[in-house]
Each structure stands twice: as C-alpha cells, then as structure tokens.
Coordinates of N, CA, C and O in Angstrom, one line a residue:
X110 N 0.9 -1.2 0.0 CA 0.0 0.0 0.0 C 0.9 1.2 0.0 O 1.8 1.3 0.8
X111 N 0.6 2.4 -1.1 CA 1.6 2.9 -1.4 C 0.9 4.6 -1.2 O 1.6 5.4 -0.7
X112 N -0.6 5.0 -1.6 CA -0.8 5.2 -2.4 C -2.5 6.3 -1.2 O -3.3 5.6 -0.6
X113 N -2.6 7.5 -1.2 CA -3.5 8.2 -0.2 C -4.8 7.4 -0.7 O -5.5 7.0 0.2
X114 N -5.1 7.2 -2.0 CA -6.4 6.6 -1.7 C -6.8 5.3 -1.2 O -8.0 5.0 -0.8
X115 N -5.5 4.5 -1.2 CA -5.5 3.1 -0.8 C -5.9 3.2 0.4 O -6.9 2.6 0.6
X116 N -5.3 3.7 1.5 CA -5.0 4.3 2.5 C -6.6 4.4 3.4 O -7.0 3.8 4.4
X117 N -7.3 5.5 2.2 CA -9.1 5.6 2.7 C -10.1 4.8 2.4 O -11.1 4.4 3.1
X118 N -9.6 4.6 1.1 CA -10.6 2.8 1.3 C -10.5 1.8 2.3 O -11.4 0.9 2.6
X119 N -9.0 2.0 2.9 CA -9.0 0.7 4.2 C -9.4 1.2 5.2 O -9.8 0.4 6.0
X120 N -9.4 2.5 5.5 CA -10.0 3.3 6.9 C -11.7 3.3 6.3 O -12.6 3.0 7.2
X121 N -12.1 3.4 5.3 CA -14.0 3.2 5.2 C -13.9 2.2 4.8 O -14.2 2.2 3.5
X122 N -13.6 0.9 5.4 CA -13.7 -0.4 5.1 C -14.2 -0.3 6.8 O -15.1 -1.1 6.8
X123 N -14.1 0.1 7.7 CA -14.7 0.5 9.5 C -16.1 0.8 9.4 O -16.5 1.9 9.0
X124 N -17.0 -0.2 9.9 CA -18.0 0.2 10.2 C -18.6 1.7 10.7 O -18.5 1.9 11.9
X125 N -19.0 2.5 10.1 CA -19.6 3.7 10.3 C -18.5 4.9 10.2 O -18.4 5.7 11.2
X126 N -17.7 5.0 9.4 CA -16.5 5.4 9.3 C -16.6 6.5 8.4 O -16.7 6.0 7.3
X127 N -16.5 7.9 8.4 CA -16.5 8.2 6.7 C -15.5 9.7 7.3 O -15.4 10.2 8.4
X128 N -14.8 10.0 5.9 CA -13.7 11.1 5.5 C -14.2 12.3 6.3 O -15.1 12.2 7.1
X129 N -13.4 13.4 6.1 CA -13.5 14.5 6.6 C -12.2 15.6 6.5 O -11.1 15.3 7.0
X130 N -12.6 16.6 6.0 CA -11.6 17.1 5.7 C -11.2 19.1 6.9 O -11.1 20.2 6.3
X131 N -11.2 18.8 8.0 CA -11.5 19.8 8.8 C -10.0 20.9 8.4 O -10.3 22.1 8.2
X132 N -8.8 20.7 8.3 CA -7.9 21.5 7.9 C -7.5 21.7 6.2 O -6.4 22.1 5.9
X133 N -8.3 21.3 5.3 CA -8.4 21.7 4.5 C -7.9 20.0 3.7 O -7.7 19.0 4.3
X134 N -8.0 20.3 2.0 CA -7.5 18.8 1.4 C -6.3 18.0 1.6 O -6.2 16.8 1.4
X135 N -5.6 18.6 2.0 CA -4.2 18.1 2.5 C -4.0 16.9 3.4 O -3.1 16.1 3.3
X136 N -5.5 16.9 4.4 CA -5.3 16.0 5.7 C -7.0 15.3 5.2 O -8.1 15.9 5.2
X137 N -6.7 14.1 5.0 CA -7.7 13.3 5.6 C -8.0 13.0 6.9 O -7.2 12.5 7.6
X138 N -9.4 13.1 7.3 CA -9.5 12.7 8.8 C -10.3 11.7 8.5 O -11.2 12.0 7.7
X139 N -10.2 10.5 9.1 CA -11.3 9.5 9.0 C -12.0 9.3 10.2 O -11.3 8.8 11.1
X140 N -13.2 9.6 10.5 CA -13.9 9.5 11.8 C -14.9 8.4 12.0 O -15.6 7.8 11.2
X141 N -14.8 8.4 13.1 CA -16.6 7.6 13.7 C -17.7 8.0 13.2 O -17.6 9.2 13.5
X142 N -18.7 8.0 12.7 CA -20.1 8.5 12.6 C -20.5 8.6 13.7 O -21.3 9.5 13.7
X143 N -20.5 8.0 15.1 CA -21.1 7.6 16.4 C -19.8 8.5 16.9 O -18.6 8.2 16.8
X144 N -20.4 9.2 17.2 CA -19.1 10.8 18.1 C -18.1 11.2 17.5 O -17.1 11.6 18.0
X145 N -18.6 10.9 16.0 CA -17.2 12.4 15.4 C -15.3 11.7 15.9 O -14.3 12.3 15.3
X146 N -15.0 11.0 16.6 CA -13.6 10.8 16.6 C -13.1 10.4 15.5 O -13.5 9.6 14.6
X147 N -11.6 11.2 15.7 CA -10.6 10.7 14.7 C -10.2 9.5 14.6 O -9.6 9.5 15.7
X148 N -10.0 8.3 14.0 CA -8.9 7.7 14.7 C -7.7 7.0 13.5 O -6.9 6.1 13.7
X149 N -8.1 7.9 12.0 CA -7.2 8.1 11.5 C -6.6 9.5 10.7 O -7.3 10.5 10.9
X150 N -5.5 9.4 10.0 CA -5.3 10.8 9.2 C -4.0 10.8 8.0 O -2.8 10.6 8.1
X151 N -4.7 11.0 7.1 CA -4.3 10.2 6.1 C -3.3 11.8 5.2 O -4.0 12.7 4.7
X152 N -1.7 11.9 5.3 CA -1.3 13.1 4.4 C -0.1 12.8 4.1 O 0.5 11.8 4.5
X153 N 0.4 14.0 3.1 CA 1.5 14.0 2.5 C 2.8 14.6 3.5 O 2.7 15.6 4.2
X154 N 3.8 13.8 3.4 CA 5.1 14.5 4.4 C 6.4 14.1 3.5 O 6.6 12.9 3.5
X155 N 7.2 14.7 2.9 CA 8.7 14.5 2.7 C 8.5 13.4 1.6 O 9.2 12.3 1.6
X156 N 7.3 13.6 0.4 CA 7.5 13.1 -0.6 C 6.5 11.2 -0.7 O 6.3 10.2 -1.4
X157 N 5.9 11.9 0.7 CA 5.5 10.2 1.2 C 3.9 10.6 1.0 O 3.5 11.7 0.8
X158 N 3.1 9.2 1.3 CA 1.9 9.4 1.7 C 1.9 8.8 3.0 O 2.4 7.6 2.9
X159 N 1.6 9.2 4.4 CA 1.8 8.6 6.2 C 0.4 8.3 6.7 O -0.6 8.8 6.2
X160 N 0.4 7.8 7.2 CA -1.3 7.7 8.1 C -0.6 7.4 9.2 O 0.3 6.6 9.4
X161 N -1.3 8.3 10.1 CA -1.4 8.3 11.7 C -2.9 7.5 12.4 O -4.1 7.8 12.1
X162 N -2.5 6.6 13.3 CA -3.1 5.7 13.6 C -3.1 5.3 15.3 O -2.0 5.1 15.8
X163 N -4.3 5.3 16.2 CA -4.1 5.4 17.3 C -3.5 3.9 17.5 O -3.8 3.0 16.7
X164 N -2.5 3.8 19.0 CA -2.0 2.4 19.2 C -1.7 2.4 20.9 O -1.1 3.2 21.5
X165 N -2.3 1.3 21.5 CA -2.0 1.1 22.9 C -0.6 1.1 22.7 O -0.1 0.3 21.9
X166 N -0.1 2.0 23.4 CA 1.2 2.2 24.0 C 2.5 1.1 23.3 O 3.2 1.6 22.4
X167 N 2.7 -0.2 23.9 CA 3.1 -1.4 23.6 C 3.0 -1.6 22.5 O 4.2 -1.5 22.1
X168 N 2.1 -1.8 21.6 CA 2.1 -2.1 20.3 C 2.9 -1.0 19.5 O 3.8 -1.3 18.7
X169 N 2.6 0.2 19.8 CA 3.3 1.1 18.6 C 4.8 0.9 19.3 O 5.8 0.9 18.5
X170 N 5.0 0.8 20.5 CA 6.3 0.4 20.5 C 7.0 -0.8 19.6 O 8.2 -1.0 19.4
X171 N 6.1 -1.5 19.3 CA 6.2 -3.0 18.4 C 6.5 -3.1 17.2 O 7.3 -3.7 16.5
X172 N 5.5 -2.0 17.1 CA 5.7 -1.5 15.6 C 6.3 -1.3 15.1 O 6.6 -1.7 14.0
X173 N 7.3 0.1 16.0 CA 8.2 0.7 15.8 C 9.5 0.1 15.6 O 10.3 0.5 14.8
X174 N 9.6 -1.1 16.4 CA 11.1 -1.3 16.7 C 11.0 -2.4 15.1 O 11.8 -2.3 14.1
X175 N 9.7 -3.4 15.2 CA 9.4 -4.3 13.9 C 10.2 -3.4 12.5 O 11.3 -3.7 11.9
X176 N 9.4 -2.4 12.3 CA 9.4 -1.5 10.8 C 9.9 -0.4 10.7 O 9.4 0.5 11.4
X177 N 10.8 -0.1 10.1 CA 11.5 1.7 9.9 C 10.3 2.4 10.0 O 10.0 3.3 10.8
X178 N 9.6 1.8 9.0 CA 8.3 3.0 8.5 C 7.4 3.4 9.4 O 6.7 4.3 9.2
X179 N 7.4 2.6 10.7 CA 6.2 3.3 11.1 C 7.1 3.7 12.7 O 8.0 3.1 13.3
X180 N 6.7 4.9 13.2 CA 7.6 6.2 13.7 C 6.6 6.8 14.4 O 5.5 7.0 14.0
X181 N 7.2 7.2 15.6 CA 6.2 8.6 16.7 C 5.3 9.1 15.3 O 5.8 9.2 14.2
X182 N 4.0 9.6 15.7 CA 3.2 9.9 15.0 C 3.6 11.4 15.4 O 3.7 12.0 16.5
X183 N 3.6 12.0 13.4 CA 3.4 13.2 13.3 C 2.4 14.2 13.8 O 1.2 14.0 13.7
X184 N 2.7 14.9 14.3 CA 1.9 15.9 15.0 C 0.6 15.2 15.9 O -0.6 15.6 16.1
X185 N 1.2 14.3 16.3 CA 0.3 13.7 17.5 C 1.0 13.5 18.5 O 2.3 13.7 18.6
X186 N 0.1 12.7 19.8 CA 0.5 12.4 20.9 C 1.8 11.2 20.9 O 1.3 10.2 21.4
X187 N 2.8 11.1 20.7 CA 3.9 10.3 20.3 C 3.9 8.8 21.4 O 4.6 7.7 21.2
X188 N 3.2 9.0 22.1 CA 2.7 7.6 23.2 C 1.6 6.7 22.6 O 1.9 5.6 22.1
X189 N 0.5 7.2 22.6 CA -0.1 6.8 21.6 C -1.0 6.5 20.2 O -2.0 5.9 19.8
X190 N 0.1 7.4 19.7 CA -0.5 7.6 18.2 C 1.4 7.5 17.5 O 2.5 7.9 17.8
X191 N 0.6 6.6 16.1 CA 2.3 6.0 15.4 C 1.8 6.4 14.0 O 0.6 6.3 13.8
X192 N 2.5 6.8 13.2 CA 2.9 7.3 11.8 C 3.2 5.9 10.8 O 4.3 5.4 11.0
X193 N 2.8 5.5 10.3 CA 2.6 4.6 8.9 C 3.6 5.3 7.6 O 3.3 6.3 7.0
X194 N 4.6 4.9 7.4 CA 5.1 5.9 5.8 C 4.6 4.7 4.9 O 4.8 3.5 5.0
X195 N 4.0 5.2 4.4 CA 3.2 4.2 3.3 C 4.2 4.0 2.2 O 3.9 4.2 1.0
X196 N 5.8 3.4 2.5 CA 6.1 3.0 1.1 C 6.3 1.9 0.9 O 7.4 1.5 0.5
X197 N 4.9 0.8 1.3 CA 5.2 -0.5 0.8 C 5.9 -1.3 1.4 O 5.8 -2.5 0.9
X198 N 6.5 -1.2 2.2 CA 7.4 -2.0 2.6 C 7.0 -2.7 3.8 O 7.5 -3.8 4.1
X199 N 5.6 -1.9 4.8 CA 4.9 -2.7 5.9 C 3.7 -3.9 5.0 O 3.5 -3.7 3.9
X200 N 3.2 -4.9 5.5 CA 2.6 -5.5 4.6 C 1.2 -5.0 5.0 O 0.9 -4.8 6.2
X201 N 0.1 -4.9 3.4 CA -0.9 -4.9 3.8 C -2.0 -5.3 5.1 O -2.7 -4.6 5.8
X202 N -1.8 -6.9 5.3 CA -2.5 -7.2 6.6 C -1.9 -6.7 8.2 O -2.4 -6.9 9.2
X203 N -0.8 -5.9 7.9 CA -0.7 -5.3 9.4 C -0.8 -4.1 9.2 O -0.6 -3.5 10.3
X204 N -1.1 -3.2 8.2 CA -2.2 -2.0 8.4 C -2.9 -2.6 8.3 O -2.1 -3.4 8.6
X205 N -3.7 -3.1 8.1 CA -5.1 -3.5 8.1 C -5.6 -3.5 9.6 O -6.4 -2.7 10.1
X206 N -4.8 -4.4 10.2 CA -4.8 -5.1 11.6 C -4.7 -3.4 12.2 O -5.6 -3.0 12.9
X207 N -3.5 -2.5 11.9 CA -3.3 -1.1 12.8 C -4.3 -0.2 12.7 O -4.5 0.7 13.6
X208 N -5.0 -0.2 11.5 CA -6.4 0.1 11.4 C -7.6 0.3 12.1 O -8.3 1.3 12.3
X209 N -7.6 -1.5 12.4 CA -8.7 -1.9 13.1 C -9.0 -1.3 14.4 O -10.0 -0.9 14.9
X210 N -7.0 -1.6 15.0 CA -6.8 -1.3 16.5 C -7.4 0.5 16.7 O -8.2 1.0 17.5
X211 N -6.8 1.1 15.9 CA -7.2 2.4 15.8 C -8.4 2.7 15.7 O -8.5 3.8 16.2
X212 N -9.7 2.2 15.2 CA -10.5 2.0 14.9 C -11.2 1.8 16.1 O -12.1 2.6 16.5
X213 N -10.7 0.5 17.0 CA -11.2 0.3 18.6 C -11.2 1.4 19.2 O -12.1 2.2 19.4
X214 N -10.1 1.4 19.4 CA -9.9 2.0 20.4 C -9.7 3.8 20.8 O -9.1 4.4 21.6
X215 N -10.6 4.2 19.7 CA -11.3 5.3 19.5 C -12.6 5.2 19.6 O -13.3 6.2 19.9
X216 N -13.1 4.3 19.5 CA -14.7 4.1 19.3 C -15.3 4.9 20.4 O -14.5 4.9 21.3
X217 N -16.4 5.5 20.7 CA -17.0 5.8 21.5 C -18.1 4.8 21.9 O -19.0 4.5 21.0
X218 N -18.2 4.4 23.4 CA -18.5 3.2 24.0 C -19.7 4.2 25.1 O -19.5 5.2 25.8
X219 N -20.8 3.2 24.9 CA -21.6 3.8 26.2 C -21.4 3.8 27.5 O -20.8 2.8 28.0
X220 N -21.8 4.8 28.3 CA -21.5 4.8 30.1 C -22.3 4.0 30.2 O -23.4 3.6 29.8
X221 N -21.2 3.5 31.2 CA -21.8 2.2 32.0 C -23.0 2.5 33.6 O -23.0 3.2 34.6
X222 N -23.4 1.9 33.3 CA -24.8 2.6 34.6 C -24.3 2.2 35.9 O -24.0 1.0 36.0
X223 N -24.2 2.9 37.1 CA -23.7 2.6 38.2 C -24.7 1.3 38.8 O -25.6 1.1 38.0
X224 N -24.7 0.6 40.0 CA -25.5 0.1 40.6 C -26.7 1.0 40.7 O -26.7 2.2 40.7
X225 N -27.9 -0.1 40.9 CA -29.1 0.4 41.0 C -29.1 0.4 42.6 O -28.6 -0.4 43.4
X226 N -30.1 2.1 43.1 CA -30.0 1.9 44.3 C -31.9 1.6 44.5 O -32.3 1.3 45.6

C-alpha cells in the first residue's frame, strides 16, 4: 500500500466510518459516525503518503522497533499515536490489523450505569 487513496478505502472499510476534511485537502480525517472521533489521518510529508493511527502504548512500541516505517506519530501524541510511511514495505495485513486497533480503540462506548439503588 503505497498510495493516499488506498490508504481511505481501508479506513472506510470501519463500520460507520467516513472522510472528513476539517484542515483543508491536504489532511484526511477519518472519523466515527457515532461521536465524530478521529482515529485516522491520512497526508503528504517528505515526498510520502503517512497515516497516523491510534495504538496502545506497547504495540506502537512494536511496531516501531518491527518497521523503519512506522515512527512517533506526526503531530500527534507520540505515546499513543504512530505514523505509517506508506512506502510498501509494511505489509498490507498489518495495516489492516493497525487500522482496526485504531478504529477500537477510539470508538466511543456507552456509560456504564452505576448500581441500581
């Protein structure tokens, strides 16, 4: 996967998922339909196409050390959010998989109801 549109077809392959472009064409945001979260962002940097992807802690450390390409996420929280350089060289099924996780674990989940008194 090389390629920005490749990129948003596998982020709206997410149940309830669709584009958004809040800083202008440059930056794809891919959001939730169910509360507006990001939990991807699909742009151009140093000749590349990157997606930024949320990741428990651990994994993007995994990631990181696994693949050159994927790196502290640009202009995000560098703990939990990792950078994708989309040049091919990660294989399709583990973005896919970093996708998903990103996908999770942004989701917006209902409050849980305290005990009934």
């Amino acid at each position: 996967m090389t390629t920005r549109e490749q990129a948003i077809r596998l982020c709206l392959e997410q149940p309830g998922s669709y584009e958004d472009y809040p800083f202008g064409p440059e930056w794809a945001i891919i959001r939730h339909r169910a509360g507006n979260k990001m939990f991807a962002a699909i742009f151009e940097r140093q000749g590349r196409v990157w997606l930024n992807l949320k990741a428990a802690p651990e994994w993007g450390e995994f990631w990181r050390r696994v693949y050159p390409s994927v790196v502290p996420a640009f202009h995000m929280n560098k703990r939990h959010w990792v950078s994708v350089i989309l040049d091919g060289s990660v294989p399709v099924g583990e973005i896919e998989r970093m996708v998903g996780d990103s996908f999770r674990l942004t989701e917006v989940r209902g409050r849980k109801k305290g005990p009934s008194l």
